[in-house]
Amino acid sequence: MVKVKVELIDVYCADTEDVTGADDFYLVGSLVGGGITKPILTHPIKINDQQRKSFRPEDALLFEGEIQSGESIKGGLQAYDEDAAKDWNNGYADTVNSITNTVSGALAATGPQGATAATILKVATKGIGILASLDKDDLLGSTELEISATGPANETREWKMSEKGLGFSTWDYNVRYHITRS
């Protein structure tokens, strides 16, 4: 068995989606491996152009558990700019539970080894239905993750997302996360 820990480091914003000021950046998703389903919902981070910000300590842990050698943690993340104000204090725990229940229910049919990272990400984002205003928030990017038990003991990865061009809505973000294997 290999102990794998995946933690968010920070987010860098080269260009916000909002033209009038700071974005409220947050992540949604889930990671699954070794019988563990880890829901992901970070609190919004107010961030402006040319800023780098750390995630809250309670939001930073994406996954921690033991998986078999040769197996992988699967899932994904979606990044949003919050445009519709939400009551994060009252709905947060229910939303996290909803993500867990939705992903666990879907995996019961296929088993964790039969599920793809794309399937887990799709199901996880359905689990956030409690945040009904999510569709009003701006989707900044989506990434599927498959993290193998095999690899370096310490590894830092980056997820880049951007929308460039002449349009009204452009952005440029970079999220860093760290993987520890032991």
mmCIF file of C-alpha atoms in Angstrom:
data_model
loop_
_atom_site.group_PDB
_atom_site.id
_atom_site.type_symbol
_atom_site.label_atom_id
_atom_site.label_comp_id
_atom_site.label_asym_id
_atom_site.label_seq_id
_atom_site.Cartn_x
_atom_site.Cartn_y
_atom_site.Cartn_z
ATOM 1 C CA MET A 1 0.000 0.000 0.000
ATOM 2 C CA VAL A 2 1.142 3.518 -0.799
ATOM 3 C CA LYS A 3 0.041 6.503 1.274
ATOM 4 C CA VAL A 4 -0.856 9.379 -1.051
ATOM 5 C CA LYS A 5 -1.601 12.940 0.016
ATOM 6 C CA VAL A 6 -2.724 15.665 -2.396
ATOM 7 C CA GLU A 7 -2.773 19.264 -1.153
ATOM 8 C CA LEU A 8 -3.527 22.606 -2.755
ATOM 9 C CA ILE A 9 -0.668 25.092 -2.518
ATOM 10 C CA ASP A 10 -1.975 28.298 -4.042
ATOM 11 C CA VAL A 11 -3.674 30.031 -6.945
ATOM 12 C CA TYR A 12 -2.060 32.707 -9.114
ATOM 13 C CA CYS A 13 -4.197 35.153 -11.064
ATOM 14 C CA ALA A 14 -2.532 36.896 -13.993
ATOM 15 C CA ASP A 15 -5.892 38.271 -15.203
ATOM 16 C CA THR A 16 -9.299 38.213 -13.494
ATOM 17 C CA GLU A 17 -12.518 37.264 -15.259
ATOM 18 C CA ASP A 18 -14.288 40.292 -13.776
ATOM 19 C CA VAL A 19 -13.286 43.470 -15.570
ATOM 20 C CA THR A 20 -14.365 45.657 -12.656
ATOM 21 C CA GLY A 21 -12.236 44.130 -9.914
ATOM 22 C CA ALA A 22 -11.375 41.008 -7.993
ATOM 23 C CA ASP A 23 -12.722 37.530 -8.719
ATOM 24 C CA ASP A 24 -14.078 35.221 -6.023
ATOM 25 C CA PHE A 25 -12.241 32.025 -7.021
ATOM 26 C CA TYR A 26 -13.320 28.603 -5.754
ATOM 27 C CA LEU A 27 -12.935 24.910 -6.650
ATOM 28 C CA VAL A 28 -15.453 22.059 -6.818
ATOM 29 C CA GLY A 29 -14.781 18.372 -7.461
ATOM 30 C CA SER A 30 -13.953 15.012 -5.950
ATOM 31 C CA LEU A 31 -11.096 12.515 -5.754
ATOM 32 C CA VAL A 32 -11.616 8.770 -5.277
ATOM 33 C CA GLY A 33 -9.120 6.035 -4.416
ATOM 34 C CA GLY A 34 -8.488 3.191 -1.995
ATOM 35 C CA GLY A 35 -12.121 3.105 -0.926
ATOM 36 C CA ILE A 36 -12.085 6.811 -0.039
ATOM 37 C CA THR A 37 -14.336 9.400 -1.675
ATOM 38 C CA LYS A 38 -13.108 12.936 -0.932
ATOM 39 C CA PRO A 39 -15.466 15.782 -1.851
ATOM 40 C CA ILE A 40 -13.857 19.090 -2.778
ATOM 41 C CA LEU A 41 -15.453 22.498 -2.261
ATOM 42 C CA THR A 42 -13.168 25.375 -1.347
ATOM 43 C CA HIS A 43 -14.334 28.652 0.111
ATOM 44 C CA PRO A 44 -14.045 31.611 -2.293
ATOM 45 C CA ILE A 45 -10.731 33.448 -2.435
ATOM 46 C CA LYS A 46 -10.930 37.136 -3.329
ATOM 47 C CA ILE A 47 -8.118 37.578 -5.848
ATOM 48 C CA ASN A 48 -7.086 40.297 -8.277
ATOM 49 C CA ASP A 49 -4.701 40.653 -11.220
ATOM 50 C CA GLN A 50 -1.076 39.674 -10.503
ATOM 51 C CA GLN A 51 -1.902 38.147 -7.111
ATOM 52 C CA ARG A 52 -0.951 34.770 -5.628
ATOM 53 C CA LYS A 53 -3.070 33.509 -2.740
ATOM 54 C CA SER A 54 -2.971 30.401 -0.572
ATOM 55 C CA PHE A 55 -6.023 28.270 0.061
ATOM 56 C CA ARG A 56 -7.470 28.103 3.581
ATOM 57 C CA PRO A 57 -5.818 25.298 5.587
ATOM 58 C CA GLU A 58 -9.184 23.535 5.936
ATOM 59 C CA ASP A 59 -9.653 23.641 2.136
ATOM 60 C CA ALA A 60 -6.126 22.624 1.111
ATOM 61 C CA LEU A 61 -6.347 18.843 1.612
ATOM 62 C CA LEU A 62 -7.724 17.297 -1.583
ATOM 63 C CA PHE A 63 -7.026 13.653 -0.709
ATOM 64 C CA GLU A 64 -5.228 11.548 1.881
ATOM 65 C CA GLY A 65 -5.298 7.776 1.993
ATOM 66 C CA GLU A 66 -3.661 4.491 1.098
ATOM 67 C CA ILE A 67 -4.018 2.926 -2.333
ATOM 68 C CA GLN A 68 -2.640 -0.261 -3.837
ATOM 69 C CA SER A 69 0.590 -0.069 -5.832
ATOM 70 C CA GLY A 70 -0.347 0.171 -9.482
ATOM 71 C CA GLU A 71 -3.674 1.883 -8.754
ATOM 72 C CA SER A 72 -4.585 5.552 -9.120
ATOM 73 C CA ILE A 73 -6.629 8.244 -7.458
ATOM 74 C CA LYS A 74 -9.187 9.515 -9.971
ATOM 75 C CA GLY A 75 -11.436 12.537 -10.180
ATOM 76 C CA GLY A 76 -11.163 16.160 -11.060
ATOM 77 C CA LEU A 77 -11.682 19.820 -10.317
ATOM 78 C CA GLN A 78 -13.667 22.685 -11.737
ATOM 79 C CA ALA A 79 -12.771 26.305 -11.017
ATOM 80 C CA TYR A 80 -15.348 29.072 -10.788
ATOM 81 C CA ASP A 81 -15.586 32.812 -10.274
ATOM 82 C CA GLU A 82 -18.516 33.366 -7.933
ATOM 83 C CA ASP A 83 -20.892 35.940 -9.384
ATOM 84 C CA ALA A 84 -24.058 34.999 -7.495
ATOM 85 C CA ALA A 85 -23.670 35.511 -3.755
ATOM 86 C CA LYS A 86 -24.105 32.329 -1.722
ATOM 87 C CA ASP A 87 -24.532 31.683 1.969
ATOM 88 C CA TRP A 88 -21.308 29.690 2.404
ATOM 89 C CA ASN A 89 -21.783 29.454 6.178
ATOM 90 C CA ASN A 90 -25.172 27.721 6.079
ATOM 91 C CA GLY A 91 -24.955 25.599 2.935
ATOM 92 C CA TYR A 92 -21.338 24.462 2.923
ATOM 93 C CA ALA A 93 -21.580 21.256 5.009
ATOM 94 C CA ASP A 94 -24.734 20.118 3.200
ATOM 95 C CA THR A 95 -23.087 20.691 -0.163
ATOM 96 C CA VAL A 96 -19.978 18.701 0.802
ATOM 97 C CA ASN A 97 -22.225 15.844 1.986
ATOM 98 C CA SER A 98 -24.177 16.020 -1.263
ATOM 99 C CA ILE A 99 -20.975 15.693 -3.315
ATOM 100 C CA THR A 100 -19.910 12.669 -1.245
ATOM 101 C CA ASN A 101 -23.302 10.957 -1.520
ATOM 102 C CA THR A 102 -23.647 11.598 -5.258
ATOM 103 C CA VAL A 103 -20.157 10.299 -6.096
ATOM 104 C CA SER A 104 -20.465 7.306 -3.746
ATOM 105 C CA GLY A 105 -23.826 6.388 -5.269
ATOM 106 C CA ALA A 106 -22.459 6.510 -8.797
ATOM 107 C CA LEU A 107 -19.418 4.426 -7.838
ATOM 108 C CA ALA A 108 -21.620 1.759 -6.277
ATOM 109 C CA ALA A 109 -22.805 0.878 -9.790
ATOM 110 C CA THR A 110 -19.413 0.707 -11.524
ATOM 111 C CA GLY A 111 -16.937 0.301 -8.694
ATOM 112 C CA PRO A 112 -14.067 2.763 -8.248
ATOM 113 C CA GLN A 113 -11.783 0.944 -10.700
ATOM 114 C CA GLY A 114 -14.426 1.091 -13.440
ATOM 115 C CA ALA A 115 -14.959 4.824 -13.121
ATOM 116 C CA THR A 116 -13.004 7.308 -15.188
ATOM 117 C CA ALA A 117 -11.743 10.643 -13.906
ATOM 118 C CA ALA A 118 -14.226 12.362 -16.241
ATOM 119 C CA THR A 119 -17.160 10.399 -14.814
ATOM 120 C CA ILE A 120 -16.187 11.202 -11.225
ATOM 121 C CA LEU A 121 -15.819 14.909 -12.035
ATOM 122 C CA LYS A 122 -19.182 15.017 -13.832
ATOM 123 C CA VAL A 123 -20.983 13.276 -10.969
ATOM 124 C CA ALA A 124 -19.250 15.448 -8.333
ATOM 125 C CA THR A 125 -20.395 18.659 -9.967
ATOM 126 C CA LYS A 126 -23.971 17.330 -10.040
ATOM 127 C CA GLY A 127 -23.670 16.921 -6.284
ATOM 128 C CA ILE A 128 -23.481 20.669 -5.807
ATOM 129 C CA GLY A 129 -27.115 21.200 -6.714
ATOM 130 C CA ILE A 130 -27.623 22.799 -3.301
ATOM 131 C CA LEU A 131 -25.719 25.779 -4.633
ATOM 132 C CA ALA A 132 -28.512 26.523 -7.074
ATOM 133 C CA SER A 133 -26.858 29.715 -8.252
ATOM 134 C CA LEU A 134 -23.767 27.838 -9.487
ATOM 135 C CA ASP A 135 -24.995 28.144 -13.069
ATOM 136 C CA LYS A 136 -24.693 31.924 -12.686
ATOM 137 C CA ASP A 137 -21.051 31.629 -11.685
ATOM 138 C CA ASP A 138 -18.380 31.705 -14.379
ATOM 139 C CA LEU A 139 -16.689 28.377 -15.132
ATOM 140 C CA LEU A 140 -12.985 29.197 -15.433
ATOM 141 C CA GLY A 141 -11.664 25.720 -16.105
ATOM 142 C CA SER A 142 -12.032 22.000 -15.631
ATOM 143 C CA THR A 143 -9.383 19.312 -15.215
ATOM 144 C CA GLU A 144 -9.475 15.553 -14.853
ATOM 145 C CA LEU A 145 -6.958 14.093 -12.425
ATOM 146 C CA GLU A 146 -5.473 10.630 -12.325
ATOM 147 C CA ILE A 147 -2.716 10.373 -9.731
ATOM 148 C CA SER A 148 -0.811 7.092 -9.691
ATOM 149 C CA ALA A 149 0.502 5.419 -6.551
ATOM 150 C CA THR A 150 3.749 5.119 -8.498
ATOM 151 C CA GLY A 151 5.816 8.279 -8.826
ATOM 152 C CA PRO A 152 8.241 10.540 -7.003
ATOM 153 C CA ALA A 153 7.914 10.885 -3.221
ATOM 154 C CA ASN A 154 7.278 14.624 -3.632
ATOM 155 C CA GLU A 155 5.784 16.177 -6.741
ATOM 156 C CA THR A 156 4.305 19.595 -7.500
ATOM 157 C CA ARG A 157 1.886 19.958 -10.397
ATOM 158 C CA GLU A 158 0.282 22.984 -12.006
ATOM 159 C CA TRP A 159 -3.130 23.392 -13.581
ATOM 160 C CA LYS A 160 -3.333 26.308 -15.979
ATOM 161 C CA MET A 161 -6.612 27.721 -17.221
ATOM 162 C CA SER A 162 -7.232 30.771 -19.338
ATOM 163 C CA GLU A 163 -9.513 32.413 -21.828
ATOM 164 C CA LYS A 164 -7.715 34.898 -24.030
ATOM 165 C CA GLY A 165 -8.855 37.121 -26.818
ATOM 166 C CA LEU A 166 -10.718 40.315 -27.435
ATOM 167 C CA GLY A 167 -13.899 39.268 -25.682
ATOM 168 C CA PHE A 168 -15.439 40.871 -22.622
ATOM 169 C CA SER A 169 -14.743 37.849 -20.435
ATOM 170 C CA THR A 170 -11.085 36.772 -20.300
ATOM 171 C CA TRP A 171 -8.977 35.261 -17.510
ATOM 172 C CA ASP A 172 -5.654 33.593 -16.734
ATOM 173 C CA TYR A 173 -5.166 31.374 -13.666
ATOM 174 C CA ASN A 174 -2.655 28.842 -12.375
ATOM 175 C CA VAL A 175 -3.387 26.452 -9.470
ATOM 176 C CA ARG A 176 -0.502 24.580 -7.851
ATOM 177 C CA TYR A 177 -0.918 21.391 -5.835
ATOM 178 C CA HIS A 178 1.508 19.011 -4.145
ATOM 179 C CA ILE A 179 1.494 15.204 -4.148
ATOM 180 C CA THR A 180 3.270 13.207 -1.426
ATOM 181 C CA ARG A 181 3.771 9.434 -1.733
ATOM 182 C CA SER A 182 5.169 7.262 1.063
#
